[in-house]
């Protein structure tokens, strides 16, 4: 370890930057909470004026809110329609999620966390259930990034909302559709609104096709010169992974078939690429209960869909959950497999560096204490890390230790400590702390 004065001074300077950034971020959050309060006051003024207008005069009753929104928009050089939406959203947050606004005021969360809680929680109609949800959601939001918190918070909402998840999913699935949005320069977007397992499966399958294209493009002509075409003025430029996915998407849709029978006649079964998704299903859901399952990197899906995917899966990973903590304790599979990999896949779900959401499929399984230094190949010393954070761990002053419960304690070069809690344990803690039903 380098303890020279230069290194110490650099660490001290970096620590000062982090401290000032934290303080600045808290001030920004407090100002954003103040903005919400002011927008709420604008909404209250408009509501008071509206209350004096007879209900029969519908057009006139719209004018107070439109007028004050137009005033604010003109002063701030914004769209008055957009300002009206902001007033409505602020009024909703202040009325339905006061603790979340207070957490923003105190700098414990940022505006992205608030939006996640608002977007998910406003679907809960029952006030008592919504209040219970808010406390559970804050327990997650105050320690995770907004991106990581969203699937956990969404799952909490599904568990707490008294409306059955199957009913909610059926209503949402009825709105599935595909549409095209024209863009500039001869481009257009094809957008599909689909059940989440299908959407994630589609992207995974496209990624697999794209990787095959990359592998094929890296094959040389047999004499070791894989880059011979680089100097050919007629050679096409290399495609990115996103471009390859888009090309595969077009090829599959434009040359595919509408039925499985037609596809079987055109594609050899052994050449087919199968999409991969990871769905965790409670035992109760498999036996017919309306308990939501979890789609990795997304959040809850309804029990009926989960039972369907379970019935068609080639194999199941069975997870054993500690009822006291929510941690994954063990894993096995009906077909022979490496139990440690199954356990870690179920426990981690994504890269275990704070804030990273890279799926386990693209991560390495890293020894927390290096194997070369005596670290055992056991679940308590293993965790998924993406390439970026695996490299960061081994080639910078970042360090990490793993607690017996699977929590990773990361120490930065400035000496700050950041904990990363397995998603299921965090969801369990948030639910039990708030008084919500345990997530099993």
mmCIF file of C-alpha atoms in Angstrom, residues 14-290:
data_model
loop_
_atom_site.group_PDB
_atom_site.id
_atom_site.type_symbol
_atom_site.label_atom_id
_atom_site.label_comp_id
_atom_site.label_asym_id
_atom_site.label_seq_id
_atom_site.Cartn_x
_atom_site.Cartn_y
_atom_site.Cartn_z
ATOM 1 C CA UNK A 14 -10.643 13.522 -2.940
ATOM 2 C CA UNK A 15 -12.336 13.142 0.435
ATOM 3 C CA UNK A 16 -13.016 16.886 0.510
ATOM 4 C CA UNK A 17 -14.584 16.691 -2.953
ATOM 5 C CA UNK A 18 -16.845 13.824 -1.865
ATOM 6 C CA UNK A 19 -17.888 15.687 1.296
ATOM 7 C CA UNK A 20 -18.702 18.864 -0.637
ATOM 8 C CA UNK A 21 -20.600 16.898 -3.282
ATOM 9 C CA UNK A 22 -22.689 15.248 -0.568
ATOM 10 C CA UNK A 23 -23.458 18.612 0.998
ATOM 11 C CA UNK A 24 -24.308 20.147 -2.384
ATOM 12 C CA UNK A 25 -26.538 17.197 -3.247
ATOM 13 C CA UNK A 26 -28.450 17.646 0.032
ATOM 14 C CA UNK A 27 -28.928 21.339 -0.711
ATOM 15 C CA UNK A 28 -30.229 20.534 -4.205
ATOM 16 C CA UNK A 29 -32.651 17.979 -2.750
ATOM 17 C CA UNK A 30 -33.904 20.534 -0.222
ATOM 18 C CA UNK A 31 -34.476 23.063 -2.998
ATOM 19 C CA UNK A 32 -36.349 20.474 -5.062
ATOM 20 C CA UNK A 33 -38.559 19.742 -2.049
ATOM 21 C CA UNK A 34 -39.176 23.485 -1.732
ATOM 22 C CA UNK A 35 -40.180 23.576 -5.414
ATOM 23 C CA UNK A 36 -42.699 20.801 -4.752
ATOM 24 C CA UNK A 37 -44.102 22.793 -1.842
ATOM 25 C CA UNK A 38 -44.442 25.934 -3.963
ATOM 26 C CA UNK A 39 -46.120 24.012 -6.791
ATOM 27 C CA UNK A 40 -48.462 22.497 -4.224
ATOM 28 C CA UNK A 41 -49.312 25.974 -2.946
ATOM 29 C CA UNK A 42 -50.051 27.044 -6.526
ATOM 30 C CA UNK A 43 -52.376 24.066 -6.853
ATOM 31 C CA UNK A 44 -54.097 24.948 -3.568
ATOM 32 C CA UNK A 45 -54.655 28.562 -4.722
ATOM 33 C CA UNK A 46 -56.182 27.291 -7.964
ATOM 34 C CA UNK A 47 -58.365 24.793 -6.063
ATOM 35 C CA UNK A 48 -59.643 27.515 -3.725
ATOM 36 C CA UNK A 49 -60.584 29.706 -6.688
ATOM 37 C CA UNK A 50 -62.191 26.754 -8.478
ATOM 38 C CA UNK A 51 -64.348 25.960 -5.442
ATOM 39 C CA UNK A 52 -66.100 29.342 -5.820
ATOM 40 C CA UNK A 53 -67.221 28.545 -9.381
ATOM 41 C CA UNK A 54 -70.468 26.555 -9.836
ATOM 42 C CA UNK A 55 -69.993 22.922 -10.799
ATOM 43 C CA UNK A 56 -72.202 23.469 -13.841
ATOM 44 C CA UNK A 57 -69.668 25.908 -15.336
ATOM 45 C CA UNK A 58 -67.155 23.216 -16.308
ATOM 46 C CA UNK A 59 -65.044 25.300 -18.695
ATOM 47 C CA UNK A 60 -64.755 28.150 -16.190
ATOM 48 C CA UNK A 61 -63.655 25.692 -13.476
ATOM 49 C CA UNK A 62 -60.595 24.776 -15.550
ATOM 50 C CA UNK A 63 -59.377 28.350 -15.790
ATOM 51 C CA UNK A 64 -57.842 28.984 -12.315
ATOM 52 C CA UNK A 65 -55.362 26.116 -12.641
ATOM 53 C CA UNK A 66 -54.592 26.916 -16.266
ATOM 54 C CA UNK A 67 -54.072 30.568 -15.387
ATOM 55 C CA UNK A 68 -51.613 30.040 -12.523
ATOM 56 C CA UNK A 69 -49.775 27.377 -14.542
ATOM 57 C CA UNK A 70 -49.438 29.855 -17.397
ATOM 58 C CA UNK A 71 -48.091 32.488 -14.999
ATOM 59 C CA UNK A 72 -45.428 30.182 -13.597
ATOM 60 C CA UNK A 73 -44.537 28.922 -17.059
ATOM 61 C CA UNK A 74 -44.093 32.435 -18.420
ATOM 62 C CA UNK A 75 -41.905 33.432 -15.474
ATOM 63 C CA UNK A 76 -39.724 30.325 -15.806
ATOM 64 C CA UNK A 77 -39.779 30.135 -19.620
ATOM 65 C CA UNK A 78 -41.465 26.714 -19.607
ATOM 66 C CA UNK A 79 -44.476 25.126 -21.268
ATOM 67 C CA UNK A 80 -47.724 26.007 -19.488
ATOM 68 C CA UNK A 81 -49.112 22.514 -20.177
ATOM 69 C CA UNK A 82 -45.978 20.982 -18.677
ATOM 70 C CA UNK A 83 -46.249 23.321 -15.680
ATOM 71 C CA UNK A 84 -49.841 22.254 -15.143
ATOM 72 C CA UNK A 85 -48.681 18.626 -15.051
ATOM 73 C CA UNK A 86 -45.971 19.516 -12.539
ATOM 74 C CA UNK A 87 -48.536 21.185 -10.277
ATOM 75 C CA UNK A 88 -50.722 18.099 -10.441
ATOM 76 C CA UNK A 89 -47.776 15.762 -9.671
ATOM 77 C CA UNK A 90 -46.587 17.953 -6.786
ATOM 78 C CA UNK A 91 -50.084 18.101 -5.295
ATOM 79 C CA UNK A 92 -50.335 14.311 -5.505
ATOM 80 C CA UNK A 93 -46.939 13.756 -3.853
ATOM 81 C CA UNK A 94 -47.626 16.229 -1.036
ATOM 82 C CA UNK A 95 -51.023 14.704 -0.308
ATOM 83 C CA UNK A 96 -50.277 10.995 -0.756
ATOM 84 C CA UNK A 97 -46.561 10.720 0.087
ATOM 85 C CA UNK A 98 -45.669 13.349 2.705
ATOM 86 C CA UNK A 99 -42.881 11.238 4.262
ATOM 87 C CA UNK A 100 -41.205 10.894 0.873
ATOM 88 C CA UNK A 101 -41.240 14.667 0.373
ATOM 89 C CA UNK A 102 -39.781 15.092 3.870
ATOM 90 C CA UNK A 103 -37.028 12.577 3.062
ATOM 91 C CA UNK A 104 -36.195 14.650 -0.027
ATOM 92 C CA UNK A 105 -36.184 17.808 2.112
ATOM 93 C CA UNK A 106 -33.709 16.144 4.506
ATOM 94 C CA UNK A 107 -31.461 14.995 1.648
ATOM 95 C CA UNK A 108 -31.917 11.272 2.392
ATOM 96 C CA UNK A 109 -33.205 10.634 -1.156
ATOM 97 C CA UNK A 110 -33.037 12.534 -4.435
ATOM 98 C CA UNK A 111 -35.719 13.554 -6.924
ATOM 99 C CA UNK A 112 -35.289 10.333 -8.940
ATOM 100 C CA UNK A 113 -36.187 8.253 -5.865
ATOM 101 C CA UNK A 114 -39.230 10.439 -5.252
ATOM 102 C CA UNK A 115 -40.437 9.908 -8.819
ATOM 103 C CA UNK A 116 -40.055 6.134 -8.522
ATOM 104 C CA UNK A 117 -42.117 6.062 -5.328
ATOM 105 C CA UNK A 118 -44.732 8.370 -6.841
ATOM 106 C CA UNK A 119 -45.010 6.486 -10.131
ATOM 107 C CA UNK A 120 -45.376 3.116 -8.416
ATOM 108 C CA UNK A 121 -47.331 4.135 -5.333
ATOM 109 C CA UNK A 122 -50.073 6.221 -6.940
ATOM 110 C CA UNK A 123 -51.521 2.994 -8.361
ATOM 111 C CA UNK A 124 -52.389 1.873 -4.817
ATOM 112 C CA UNK A 125 -55.894 3.227 -4.201
ATOM 113 C CA UNK A 126 -56.284 2.177 -0.560
ATOM 114 C CA UNK A 127 -54.866 4.979 1.688
ATOM 115 C CA UNK A 128 -53.752 2.638 4.506
ATOM 116 C CA UNK A 129 -52.010 0.294 2.081
ATOM 117 C CA UNK A 130 -50.385 3.264 0.351
ATOM 118 C CA UNK A 131 -49.034 4.605 3.661
ATOM 119 C CA UNK A 132 -47.626 1.164 4.482
ATOM 120 C CA UNK A 133 -46.044 1.020 1.035
ATOM 121 C CA UNK A 134 -44.445 4.444 1.463
ATOM 122 C CA UNK A 135 -42.609 3.421 4.629
ATOM 123 C CA UNK A 136 -41.350 0.203 3.017
ATOM 124 C CA UNK A 137 -40.302 2.042 -0.148
ATOM 125 C CA UNK A 138 -38.348 4.667 1.810
ATOM 126 C CA UNK A 139 -36.431 1.936 3.640
ATOM 127 C CA UNK A 140 -35.138 0.878 0.216
ATOM 128 C CA UNK A 141 -34.793 4.307 -1.437
ATOM 129 C CA UNK A 142 -32.690 5.733 1.391
ATOM 130 C CA UNK A 143 -29.943 3.178 0.800
ATOM 131 C CA UNK A 144 -30.088 2.268 -2.923
ATOM 132 C CA UNK A 145 -29.813 4.080 -6.252
ATOM 133 C CA UNK A 146 -33.115 4.893 -7.939
ATOM 134 C CA UNK A 147 -32.384 2.364 -10.699
ATOM 135 C CA UNK A 148 -31.758 -0.483 -8.265
ATOM 136 C CA UNK A 149 -34.557 0.563 -5.950
ATOM 137 C CA UNK A 150 -37.265 0.594 -8.620
ATOM 138 C CA UNK A 151 -37.765 -3.197 -9.059
ATOM 139 C CA UNK A 152 -37.712 -3.715 -5.274
ATOM 140 C CA UNK A 153 -40.180 -0.877 -4.670
ATOM 141 C CA UNK A 154 -42.410 -2.179 -7.454
ATOM 142 C CA UNK A 155 -42.404 -5.633 -5.873
ATOM 143 C CA UNK A 156 -43.276 -4.125 -2.479
ATOM 144 C CA UNK A 157 -46.213 -2.295 -4.068
ATOM 145 C CA UNK A 158 -47.514 -5.533 -5.566
ATOM 146 C CA UNK A 159 -47.237 -7.310 -2.211
ATOM 147 C CA UNK A 160 -48.929 -4.548 -0.243
ATOM 148 C CA UNK A 161 -51.673 -3.501 -2.688
ATOM 149 C CA UNK A 162 -54.893 -5.335 -1.757
ATOM 150 C CA UNK A 163 -55.842 -5.586 -5.463
ATOM 151 C CA UNK A 164 -54.645 -9.035 -6.709
ATOM 152 C CA UNK A 165 -51.577 -8.872 -8.958
ATOM 153 C CA UNK A 166 -53.214 -11.183 -11.498
ATOM 154 C CA UNK A 167 -56.041 -8.684 -11.911
ATOM 155 C CA UNK A 168 -53.582 -5.798 -12.342
ATOM 156 C CA UNK A 169 -51.528 -7.741 -14.877
ATOM 157 C CA UNK A 170 -54.605 -8.736 -16.898
ATOM 158 C CA UNK A 171 -55.658 -5.093 -17.115
ATOM 159 C CA UNK A 172 -52.161 -3.987 -18.160
ATOM 160 C CA UNK A 173 -51.680 -6.845 -20.662
ATOM 161 C CA UNK A 174 -54.909 -5.882 -22.402
ATOM 162 C CA UNK A 175 -53.117 -2.711 -23.517
ATOM 163 C CA UNK A 176 -50.279 -4.515 -25.337
ATOM 164 C CA UNK A 177 -49.604 -3.035 -28.745
ATOM 165 C CA UNK A 178 -46.981 -2.094 -31.331
ATOM 166 C CA UNK A 179 -46.650 1.346 -32.897
ATOM 167 C CA UNK A 180 -44.259 3.342 -35.073
ATOM 168 C CA UNK A 181 -43.003 6.842 -34.335
ATOM 169 C CA UNK A 182 -41.407 8.716 -37.223
ATOM 170 C CA UNK A 183 -38.096 10.491 -36.602
ATOM 171 C CA UNK A 184 -35.849 12.753 -38.651
ATOM 172 C CA UNK A 185 -33.328 11.751 -41.336
ATOM 173 C CA UNK A 186 -35.376 8.855 -42.659
ATOM 174 C CA UNK A 187 -35.516 6.982 -39.357
ATOM 175 C CA UNK A 188 -38.387 5.680 -37.251
ATOM 176 C CA UNK A 189 -38.916 3.859 -33.948
ATOM 177 C CA UNK A 190 -40.803 0.575 -33.632
ATOM 178 C CA UNK A 191 -42.156 0.449 -30.079
ATOM 179 C CA UNK A 192 -43.771 -2.603 -28.487
ATOM 180 C CA UNK A 193 -45.670 -2.594 -25.198
ATOM 181 C CA UNK A 194 -45.455 -6.194 -23.960
ATOM 182 C CA UNK A 195 -45.512 -8.260 -20.756
ATOM 183 C CA UNK A 196 -42.092 -7.793 -19.141
ATOM 184 C CA UNK A 197 -40.878 -11.427 -19.450
ATOM 185 C CA UNK A 198 -41.474 -11.330 -23.202
ATOM 186 C CA UNK A 199 -39.745 -7.953 -23.618
ATOM 187 C CA UNK A 200 -36.666 -9.006 -21.618
ATOM 188 C CA UNK A 201 -36.566 -12.341 -23.438
ATOM 189 C CA UNK A 202 -36.647 -10.579 -26.813
ATOM 190 C CA UNK A 203 -33.717 -8.352 -25.892
ATOM 191 C CA UNK A 204 -31.712 -11.304 -24.556
ATOM 192 C CA UNK A 205 -32.286 -13.280 -27.753
ATOM 193 C CA UNK A 206 -31.221 -10.304 -29.875
ATOM 194 C CA UNK A 207 -28.080 -9.953 -27.760
ATOM 195 C CA UNK A 208 -27.208 -13.606 -28.349
ATOM 196 C CA UNK A 209 -27.626 -13.158 -32.103
ATOM 197 C CA UNK A 210 -25.501 -9.995 -31.966
ATOM 198 C CA UNK A 211 -22.698 -11.858 -30.175
ATOM 199 C CA UNK A 212 -22.726 -14.549 -32.853
ATOM 200 C CA UNK A 213 -22.308 -11.813 -35.472
ATOM 201 C CA UNK A 214 -19.394 -10.356 -33.483
ATOM 202 C CA UNK A 215 -17.713 -13.765 -33.235
ATOM 203 C CA UNK A 216 -18.125 -14.334 -36.972
ATOM 204 C CA UNK A 217 -16.688 -10.913 -37.807
ATOM 205 C CA UNK A 218 -13.606 -11.656 -35.665
ATOM 206 C CA UNK A 219 -12.731 -14.830 -37.593
ATOM 207 C CA UNK A 220 -9.678 -14.291 -39.849
ATOM 208 C CA UNK A 221 -8.903 -15.781 -43.239
ATOM 209 C CA UNK A 222 -6.734 -18.549 -41.810
ATOM 210 C CA UNK A 223 -3.372 -16.827 -42.010
ATOM 211 C CA UNK A 224 -3.698 -14.894 -38.745
ATOM 212 C CA UNK A 225 -4.633 -11.636 -40.457
ATOM 213 C CA UNK A 226 -8.108 -10.988 -39.064
ATOM 214 C CA UNK A 227 -7.885 -7.270 -39.888
ATOM 215 C CA UNK A 228 -6.936 -7.589 -43.523
ATOM 216 C CA UNK A 229 -10.075 -5.805 -44.687
ATOM 217 C CA UNK A 230 -9.325 -2.706 -42.616
ATOM 218 C CA UNK A 231 -7.282 -1.230 -45.479
ATOM 219 C CA UNK A 232 -9.876 -2.057 -48.112
ATOM 220 C CA UNK A 233 -11.519 1.225 -49.018
ATOM 221 C CA UNK A 234 -14.735 -0.674 -49.779
ATOM 222 C CA UNK A 235 -14.933 -2.398 -46.370
ATOM 223 C CA UNK A 236 -17.941 -1.643 -44.198
ATOM 224 C CA UNK A 237 -17.307 -0.026 -40.796
ATOM 225 C CA UNK A 238 -17.582 -2.277 -37.742
ATOM 226 C CA UNK A 239 -21.035 -2.403 -36.157
ATOM 227 C CA UNK A 240 -21.687 -1.759 -32.477
ATOM 228 C CA UNK A 241 -23.643 -4.224 -30.337
ATOM 229 C CA UNK A 242 -26.675 -1.924 -30.480
ATOM 230 C CA UNK A 243 -26.477 -1.838 -34.271
ATOM 231 C CA UNK A 244 -26.165 -5.623 -34.433
ATOM 232 C CA UNK A 245 -29.201 -6.040 -32.179
ATOM 233 C CA UNK A 246 -31.188 -3.684 -34.401
ATOM 234 C CA UNK A 247 -30.116 -5.554 -37.544
ATOM 235 C CA UNK A 248 -30.999 -8.932 -36.013
ATOM 236 C CA UNK A 249 -34.355 -7.510 -34.889
ATOM 237 C CA UNK A 250 -35.150 -6.439 -38.464
ATOM 238 C CA UNK A 251 -33.957 -9.724 -39.991
ATOM 239 C CA UNK A 252 -35.989 -11.878 -37.586
ATOM 240 C CA UNK A 253 -39.207 -9.918 -38.028
ATOM 241 C CA UNK A 254 -38.939 -9.488 -41.792
ATOM 242 C CA UNK A 255 -37.901 -13.078 -42.546
ATOM 243 C CA UNK A 256 -39.539 -14.975 -39.675
ATOM 244 C CA UNK A 257 -42.835 -16.826 -39.512
ATOM 245 C CA UNK A 258 -46.118 -16.234 -37.713
ATOM 246 C CA UNK A 259 -46.508 -19.786 -36.366
ATOM 247 C CA UNK A 260 -44.268 -22.320 -34.652
ATOM 248 C CA UNK A 261 -45.071 -24.951 -37.300
ATOM 249 C CA UNK A 262 -43.797 -22.742 -40.117
ATOM 250 C CA UNK A 263 -40.699 -21.828 -38.131
ATOM 251 C CA UNK A 264 -39.915 -25.496 -37.413
ATOM 252 C CA UNK A 265 -40.027 -26.174 -41.139
ATOM 253 C CA UNK A 266 -37.502 -23.437 -41.871
ATOM 254 C CA UNK A 267 -35.109 -23.483 -38.889
ATOM 255 C CA UNK A 268 -33.224 -26.482 -37.590
ATOM 256 C CA UNK A 269 -34.090 -26.983 -33.927
ATOM 257 C CA UNK A 270 -30.446 -27.323 -32.951
ATOM 258 C CA UNK A 271 -29.660 -23.937 -34.522
ATOM 259 C CA UNK A 272 -32.357 -22.029 -32.654
ATOM 260 C CA UNK A 273 -31.388 -19.400 -30.099
ATOM 261 C CA UNK A 274 -33.522 -19.480 -26.981
ATOM 262 C CA UNK A 275 -34.163 -16.364 -24.912
ATOM 263 C CA UNK A 276 -33.175 -16.455 -21.240
ATOM 264 C CA UNK A 277 -35.040 -14.805 -18.386
ATOM 265 C CA UNK A 278 -34.725 -15.378 -14.640
ATOM 266 C CA UNK A 279 -38.028 -15.629 -12.773
ATOM 267 C CA UNK A 280 -38.219 -16.340 -9.042
ATOM 268 C CA UNK A 281 -41.545 -17.917 -8.079
ATOM 269 C CA UNK A 282 -42.765 -18.415 -4.486
ATOM 270 C CA UNK A 283 -43.902 -21.965 -3.747
ATOM 271 C CA UNK A 284 -47.350 -20.579 -2.914
ATOM 272 C CA UNK A 285 -47.674 -19.165 -6.430
ATOM 273 C CA UNK A 286 -46.850 -22.560 -7.958
ATOM 274 C CA UNK A 287 -49.675 -24.122 -5.961
ATOM 275 C CA UNK A 288 -52.253 -21.592 -7.151
ATOM 276 C CA UNK A 289 -51.977 -18.619 -4.756
ATOM 277 C CA UNK A 290 -51.968 -15.053 -6.130
#
